[in-house]
CSV table of C-alpha atoms in Angstrom, one decimal:
chain,number,residue,atom,x,y,z
A,48,MET,CA,26.8,-3.4,-1.4
A,49,ASP,CA,26.4,0.4,-1.4
A,50,GLU,CA,23.0,-0.2,-3.0
A,51,THR,CA,19.4,-0.4,-2.0
A,52,GLY,CA,17.0,-3.2,-2.9
A,53,TYR,CA,13.5,-2.6,-4.1
A,54,LEU,CA,10.8,-5.3,-4.4
A,55,ALA,CA,8.2,-4.7,-7.1
A,56,PRO,CA,4.6,-5.8,-6.7
A,57,VAL,CA,3.6,-8.8,-8.7
A,58,GLY,CA,2.9,-7.7,-12.3
A,59,PHE,CA,4.4,-4.3,-11.9
A,60,GLU,CA,8.1,-5.1,-12.4
A,61,ASP,CA,8.4,-2.9,-15.5
A,62,GLN,CA,7.0,0.1,-13.6
A,63,LEU,CA,9.6,-0.2,-10.9
A,64,PHE,CA,12.4,-0.9,-13.4
A,65,ASN,CA,11.6,2.2,-15.4
A,66,GLU,CA,11.1,4.3,-12.3
A,67,LEU,CA,14.6,3.4,-10.9
A,68,GLY,CA,16.3,3.8,-14.2
A,69,ASP,CA,19.7,2.5,-13.2
A,70,VAL,CA,19.1,-1.0,-11.9
A,71,THR,CA,22.5,-2.7,-11.3
A,72,GLU,CA,21.3,-6.1,-10.4
A,73,ARG,CA,17.9,-7.9,-10.7
A,74,HIS,CA,16.6,-11.1,-9.3
A,75,ASP,CA,13.0,-11.6,-10.5
A,76,ARG,CA,11.0,-8.8,-8.8
A,77,LEU,CA,13.9,-7.8,-6.6
A,78,MET,CA,16.0,-4.9,-8.0
A,79,PHE,CA,19.0,-3.1,-6.7
A,80,ALA,CA,20.1,0.5,-7.5
A,81,PRO,CA,23.0,2.5,-6.3
A,82,GLY,CA,23.0,4.6,-3.2
A,83,PRO,CA,20.7,5.0,-0.2
A,84,GLU,CA,16.9,4.6,-0.3
A,85,ARG,CA,15.0,6.7,-2.8
A,86,CYS,CA,11.5,7.8,-2.9
A,87,VAL,CA,9.9,5.4,-5.3
A,88,PHE,CA,6.2,4.7,-5.9
A,89,TRP,CA,6.3,1.1,-7.2
A,90,ALA,CA,8.2,-0.7,-4.4
A,91,GLN,CA,6.3,-3.1,-2.2
A,92,ASN,CA,9.2,-3.4,0.1
A,93,VAL,CA,12.6,-1.6,0.4
A,94,TRP,CA,15.7,-3.4,1.4
A,95,ARG,CA,18.0,-0.9,3.2
A,96,ASN,CA,21.8,-1.5,3.5
A,97,PRO,CA,21.7,-5.0,2.0
A,98,VAL,CA,24.7,-7.3,2.3
A,99,ARG,CA,25.9,-10.1,0.1
A,100,ILE,CA,26.9,-13.2,2.1
A,101,ALA,CA,28.8,-16.2,1.0
A,102,ILE,CA,27.3,-19.1,2.9
A,103,PRO,CA,29.2,-22.2,4.0
A,104,SER,CA,26.2,-24.5,4.3
A,105,ILE,CA,22.4,-24.5,4.9
A,106,LYS,CA,22.8,-24.4,8.7
A,107,GLY,CA,25.7,-21.9,8.3
A,108,ALA,CA,23.4,-19.6,6.4
A,109,ALA,CA,20.7,-19.7,9.1
A,110,LYS,CA,23.4,-19.2,11.8
A,111,ILE,CA,24.7,-16.0,10.1
A,112,LEU,CA,21.2,-14.6,9.7
A,113,LYS,CA,20.2,-15.4,13.3
A,114,PHE,CA,23.4,-13.7,14.5
A,115,ASN,CA,22.1,-10.4,13.1
A,116,GLN,CA,18.5,-10.6,14.4
A,117,ARG,CA,15.7,-13.1,15.0
A,118,ASN,CA,13.0,-12.4,12.4
A,119,TRP,CA,13.6,-13.0,8.7
A,120,ALA,CA,11.3,-13.3,5.7
A,121,MET,CA,12.4,-15.1,2.6
A,122,PHE,CA,11.9,-13.8,-0.9
A,123,LYS,CA,11.9,-17.0,-3.0
A,124,PHE,CA,12.5,-16.9,-6.7
A,125,ASP,CA,15.0,-19.6,-7.5
A,126,HIS,CA,16.9,-22.6,-5.8
A,127,PHE,CA,13.6,-23.3,-4.0
A,128,SER,CA,14.6,-26.5,-2.2
A,129,ARG,CA,17.8,-25.1,-0.7
A,130,ALA,CA,16.1,-21.9,0.2
A,131,LYS,CA,13.3,-23.7,2.0
A,132,LEU,CA,15.9,-25.7,4.0
A,133,ILE,CA,17.6,-22.5,5.1
A,134,GLU,CA,14.2,-21.1,6.1
A,135,ALA,CA,13.4,-24.2,8.1
A,136,ASN,CA,16.5,-23.6,10.3
A,137,LEU,CA,15.4,-20.0,11.1
A,138,PRO,CA,13.1,-19.1,13.9
A,139,HIS,CA,9.4,-19.3,12.9
A,140,VAL,CA,7.8,-16.1,11.9
A,141,SER,CA,4.0,-16.1,12.2
A,142,ALA,CA,2.2,-16.0,8.9
A,143,LYS,CA,-1.2,-15.2,10.4
A,144,ARG,CA,-3.4,-12.7,8.5
A,145,GLN,CA,-3.7,-9.1,9.7
A,146,ILE,CA,-6.9,-8.4,11.6
A,147,PHE,CA,-8.2,-5.0,10.7
A,148,GLY,CA,-8.2,-2.7,13.7
A,149,GLU,CA,-5.1,-4.3,15.2
A,150,PRO,CA,-1.8,-2.3,14.9
A,151,ALA,CA,0.8,-3.2,12.3
A,152,PRO,CA,3.6,-5.5,13.5
A,153,THR,CA,6.4,-3.7,15.4
A,154,ALA,CA,9.1,-6.4,15.6
A,155,PRO,CA,12.0,-5.8,13.1
A,156,LEU,CA,11.6,-8.1,10.1
A,157,GLY,CA,14.6,-8.6,7.8
A,158,SER,CA,14.5,-10.0,4.3
A,159,TRP,CA,16.8,-12.4,2.5
A,160,THR,CA,17.0,-14.3,-0.8
A,161,LEU,CA,19.2,-17.0,-2.2
A,162,ILE,CA,20.6,-15.8,-5.5
A,163,ASP,CA,22.8,-18.9,-6.1
A,164,PRO,CA,23.4,-22.0,-4.1
A,165,ASP,CA,26.2,-20.4,-2.1
A,166,THR,CA,25.2,-16.8,-1.9
A,167,ILE,CA,22.6,-14.8,0.0
A,168,ILE,CA,21.6,-11.2,-0.2
A,169,ALA,CA,20.0,-10.0,3.1
A,170,SER,CA,18.7,-6.8,4.6
A,171,ALA,CA,18.1,-6.5,8.3
A,172,ASP,CA,16.3,-3.2,7.8
A,173,CYS,CA,13.2,-3.2,5.5
A,174,SER,CA,10.5,-0.7,4.9
A,175,SER,CA,7.6,-3.0,5.5
A,176,PRO,CA,6.8,-4.9,8.7
A,177,TRP,CA,5.0,-7.5,6.7
A,178,LYS,CA,6.7,-10.3,4.8
A,179,ASN,CA,7.7,-9.0,1.4
A,180,GLY,CA,5.2,-6.1,1.9
A,181,GLU,CA,2.3,-8.5,1.6
A,182,ILE,CA,-0.6,-7.3,3.8
A,183,GLU,CA,-3.0,-10.2,3.8
A,184,PHE,CA,-6.2,-9.4,5.9
A,185,GLU,CA,-8.6,-11.7,7.6
A,186,GLU,CA,-11.4,-10.8,5.2
A,187,ASP,CA,-15.0,-10.2,5.7
A,188,LYS,CA,-16.5,-12.2,2.8
A,189,ILE,CA,-20.1,-11.5,3.6
A,190,THR,CA,-20.8,-7.8,4.3
A,191,PRO,CA,-18.9,-5.6,1.8
A,192,PRO,CA,-20.2,-5.8,-1.8
A,193,ASN,CA,-16.7,-6.0,-3.3
A,194,ARG,CA,-13.1,-6.4,-2.4
A,195,ALA,CA,-12.1,-2.8,-2.9
A,196,TYR,CA,-12.6,-2.3,0.9
A,197,LEU,CA,-9.2,-4.0,1.4
A,198,LYS,CA,-7.4,-1.0,-0.1
A,199,LEU,CA,-9.0,1.3,2.5
A,200,TRP,CA,-8.3,-1.2,5.3
A,201,GLU,CA,-4.6,-1.3,4.2
A,202,ALA,CA,-4.3,2.5,4.0
A,203,PHE,CA,-5.7,3.0,7.5
A,204,THR,CA,-3.5,0.1,8.9
A,205,ARG,CA,-0.4,1.6,7.3
A,206,LEU,CA,-1.2,5.1,8.6
A,207,GLY,CA,-1.9,3.8,12.1
A,208,VAL,CA,-4.8,6.2,12.4
A,209,GLY,CA,-8.4,6.4,11.1
A,210,PRO,CA,-11.6,8.3,11.5
A,211,GLN,CA,-13.2,8.8,14.9
A,212,ALA,CA,-16.9,8.1,15.7
A,213,GLY,CA,-18.9,11.2,14.9
A,214,ASP,CA,-16.5,12.4,12.1
A,215,ARG,CA,-18.0,13.5,8.9
A,216,THR,CA,-16.5,11.5,6.0
A,217,MET,CA,-17.0,11.3,2.3
A,218,ASP,CA,-16.6,8.4,-0.2
A,219,LEU,CA,-16.3,9.7,-3.8
A,220,GLY,CA,-17.0,7.0,-6.4
A,221,GLY,CA,-18.8,5.1,-3.6
A,222,SER,CA,-20.7,2.4,-5.7
A,223,PRO,CA,-21.1,-0.4,-4.9
A,224,GLY,CA,-20.2,0.6,-1.4
A,225,GLY,CA,-17.0,-1.1,0.0
A,226,TRP,CA,-15.3,2.1,1.1
A,227,THR,CA,-18.6,3.5,2.4
A,228,TRP,CA,-19.0,0.4,4.5
A,229,VAL,CA,-15.5,0.8,6.0
A,230,LEU,CA,-16.1,4.4,6.9
A,231,HIS,CA,-19.5,3.6,8.4
A,232,GLU,CA,-17.9,0.9,10.6
A,233,PHE,CA,-15.8,3.6,12.3
A,234,GLY,CA,-19.0,5.2,13.5
A,235,THR,CA,-18.8,8.1,11.1
A,236,ASP,CA,-21.5,9.9,9.1
A,237,VAL,CA,-20.7,9.0,5.5
A,238,ILE,CA,-21.7,11.0,2.4
A,239,SER,CA,-21.4,8.5,-0.4
A,240,ILE,CA,-21.2,10.0,-4.0
A,241,ASP,CA,-21.6,8.1,-7.2
A,242,LYS,CA,-23.7,8.2,-10.4
A,243,ALA,CA,-24.3,4.5,-9.9
A,244,ARG,CA,-26.4,3.2,-7.0
A,245,LEU,CA,-25.0,1.7,-3.9
A,246,ASP,CA,-25.6,-1.9,-2.9
A,247,ALA,CA,-28.9,-2.0,-1.2
A,248,ASN,CA,-27.5,-3.3,2.1
A,249,ILE,CA,-25.0,-0.5,2.2
A,250,ALA,CA,-27.4,2.2,1.2
A,251,LYS,CA,-29.7,1.4,4.2
A,252,LEU,CA,-27.0,1.7,6.8
A,253,PRO,CA,-28.1,4.3,9.4
A,254,ARG,CA,-25.4,6.9,8.9
A,255,VAL,CA,-25.0,6.7,5.1
A,256,ASP,CA,-26.2,9.6,3.1
A,257,PHE,CA,-26.1,8.5,-0.6
A,258,ARG,CA,-26.2,11.1,-3.3
A,259,GLN,CA,-26.5,10.0,-6.8
A,260,GLU,CA,-24.4,12.6,-8.6
A,261,SER,CA,-21.0,13.3,-10.0
A,262,ALA,CA,-18.1,13.8,-7.6
A,263,PHE,CA,-16.8,16.5,-9.9
A,264,GLY,CA,-19.9,18.6,-9.6
A,265,LEU,CA,-19.7,19.1,-5.9
A,266,ASN,CA,-19.2,22.5,-4.3
A,267,PRO,CA,-17.1,22.0,-1.1
A,268,GLU,CA,-18.7,25.0,0.6
A,269,GLU,CA,-22.2,23.7,0.0
A,270,VAL,CA,-21.2,20.2,1.2
A,271,GLY,CA,-19.6,21.5,4.3
A,272,TYR,CA,-16.5,20.4,6.2
A,273,ILE,CA,-15.3,16.8,5.8
A,274,ASP,CA,-12.9,15.1,8.3
A,275,TRP,CA,-11.9,12.4,5.9
A,276,LEU,CA,-12.2,12.7,2.1
A,277,CYS,CA,-11.7,9.3,0.4
A,278,SER,CA,-11.9,8.6,-3.3
A,279,ASP,CA,-11.8,5.5,-5.3
A,280,VAL,CA,-13.5,7.2,-8.3
A,281,ILE,CA,-12.5,6.1,-11.8
A,282,CYS,CA,-11.0,9.1,-13.6
A,283,TYR,CA,-7.8,10.4,-15.1
A,284,PRO,CA,-5.1,11.5,-12.6
A,285,ASP,CA,-5.3,15.1,-13.8
A,286,ARG,CA,-9.0,15.3,-13.0
A,287,LEU,CA,-8.5,13.8,-9.5
A,288,TYR,CA,-5.7,16.3,-8.9
A,289,GLN,CA,-7.9,19.2,-9.7
A,290,LEU,CA,-10.6,17.8,-7.5
A,291,VAL,CA,-8.4,17.4,-4.4
A,292,ASN,CA,-6.9,20.8,-4.9
A,293,GLN,CA,-10.4,22.3,-5.0
A,294,TRP,CA,-11.1,20.8,-1.6
A,295,MET,CA,-7.7,21.8,-0.2
A,296,ASP,CA,-8.0,25.4,-1.5
A,297,ALA,CA,-11.4,25.7,0.1
A,298,ALA,CA,-10.0,24.3,3.4
A,299,MET,CA,-13.1,22.0,3.6
A,300,ALA,CA,-11.3,18.7,4.2
A,301,THR,CA,-8.3,17.7,6.4
A,302,ASN,CA,-7.5,14.1,5.7
A,303,PHE,CA,-7.3,12.5,2.2
A,304,ILE,CA,-7.0,8.9,0.9
A,305,CYS,CA,-7.4,8.8,-2.9
A,306,THR,CA,-6.7,6.2,-5.5
A,307,ILE,CA,-4.8,7.4,-8.5
A,308,LYS,CA,-6.1,5.3,-11.4
A,309,LEU,CA,-3.6,4.7,-14.2
A,310,GLN,CA,-4.4,3.6,-17.7
A,311,GLY,CA,-2.0,2.4,-20.4
A,312,ASP,CA,1.6,3.5,-19.9
A,313,THR,CA,2.4,4.8,-16.5
A,314,ASP,CA,2.3,8.6,-16.5
A,315,TYR,CA,5.0,9.6,-14.0
A,316,SER,CA,4.5,13.3,-14.3
A,317,ALA,CA,0.8,12.8,-13.3
A,318,ILE,CA,2.0,10.8,-10.2
A,319,THR,CA,4.7,13.3,-9.3
A,320,GLN,CA,2.2,16.2,-9.0
A,321,PHE,CA,0.5,14.3,-6.2
A,322,ALA,CA,3.7,13.4,-4.5
A,323,ASP,CA,4.7,17.1,-4.6
A,324,ILE,CA,1.7,18.2,-2.6
A,325,PRO,CA,3.3,19.2,0.8
A,326,GLY,CA,2.7,16.8,3.7
A,327,SER,CA,1.5,13.9,1.5
A,328,LYS,CA,2.8,10.7,0.0
A,329,VAL,CA,2.1,8.3,-2.8
A,330,VAL,CA,2.4,4.5,-2.3
A,331,HIS,CA,1.5,1.3,-4.1
A,332,LEU,CA,-0.6,-0.6,-1.7
A,333,TYR,CA,-0.4,-4.4,-1.7
A,334,ASN,CA,-4.1,-4.4,-2.5
A,335,ASN,CA,-3.8,-1.9,-5.4
A,336,LYS,CA,-3.9,-3.0,-9.0
A,337,HIS,CA,-2.6,-0.7,-11.8
A,338,GLU,CA,-3.1,2.3,-9.5
A,339,LEU,CA,-1.4,4.1,-6.6
A,340,THR,CA,-2.8,5.7,-3.5
A,341,TRP,CA,-2.3,9.3,-2.4
A,342,MET,CA,-2.6,10.0,1.3
A,343,LYS,CA,-2.5,13.3,3.1
A,344,VAL,CA,-2.9,13.0,6.9
A,345,PRO,CA,-1.4,15.8,8.9
A,346,GLY,CA,0.8,14.5,11.7
A,347,VAL,CA,1.4,11.2,9.9
A,348,THR,CA,2.2,11.5,6.2
A,349,ASP,CA,4.2,14.8,6.8
A,350,GLN,CA,6.5,12.9,9.2
A,351,ASP,CA,7.5,10.2,6.7
């Protein structure tokens, strides 16, 4: 096809469409643009080197896909009954939820979709090892005070690394405490910063140092060195950009995971300034909303 496919997160189709700018073909959330893979922020999964396949029958479609590789994930948007019959003739791919702490899947997982009754578009090489980029976790519905912890779980799972016991970590915008809880579970000492109080059960954890103040009033030299600086603080992107640069300029933090909160129309210039920070990357996590996640982890994000 001499194109690349990009699958938008649910509800953020316009962001991806505007980011690509020259979409040549669109099937619901799945969009194709000319040339090889681009660095885009709003793609949940990227279909590399897709091919358009005329299928002779339901079983014939499955046979063609199986000839190329074993594992395939269907993106379903139309012709539901026929697509499900094709899927039923393919080898079963486990749909079990990701358990946090276990590595990401390593088996190749292709993607395909039925665009009309006799035509498939398929890619054997996709950017995400999860079906349609959907990282569904086996959740802890008791301990964390909100579901924001899933974003940090996903970031660490995608990175393939995380804090070590004894590390000094910081959670900016910590209230009510979901990210603080995640960092504490690694065995780290957590400094949690927010003007609002932490959930009482999180605040009393043994290695949590809660400080009821503004993240933007901190002096990195006074706080001391931080192994992992994590931020889910609500602020404009420019203000977060200034904050992380303050910590980087002071050389008082090594690893960063920060949520870029977006309001109203998507400000691509604000996003790009994060992406331009050497050795870092910006992604839309499956568990993000109208926000992106900036990650800077030496040895990982500088290799992507």
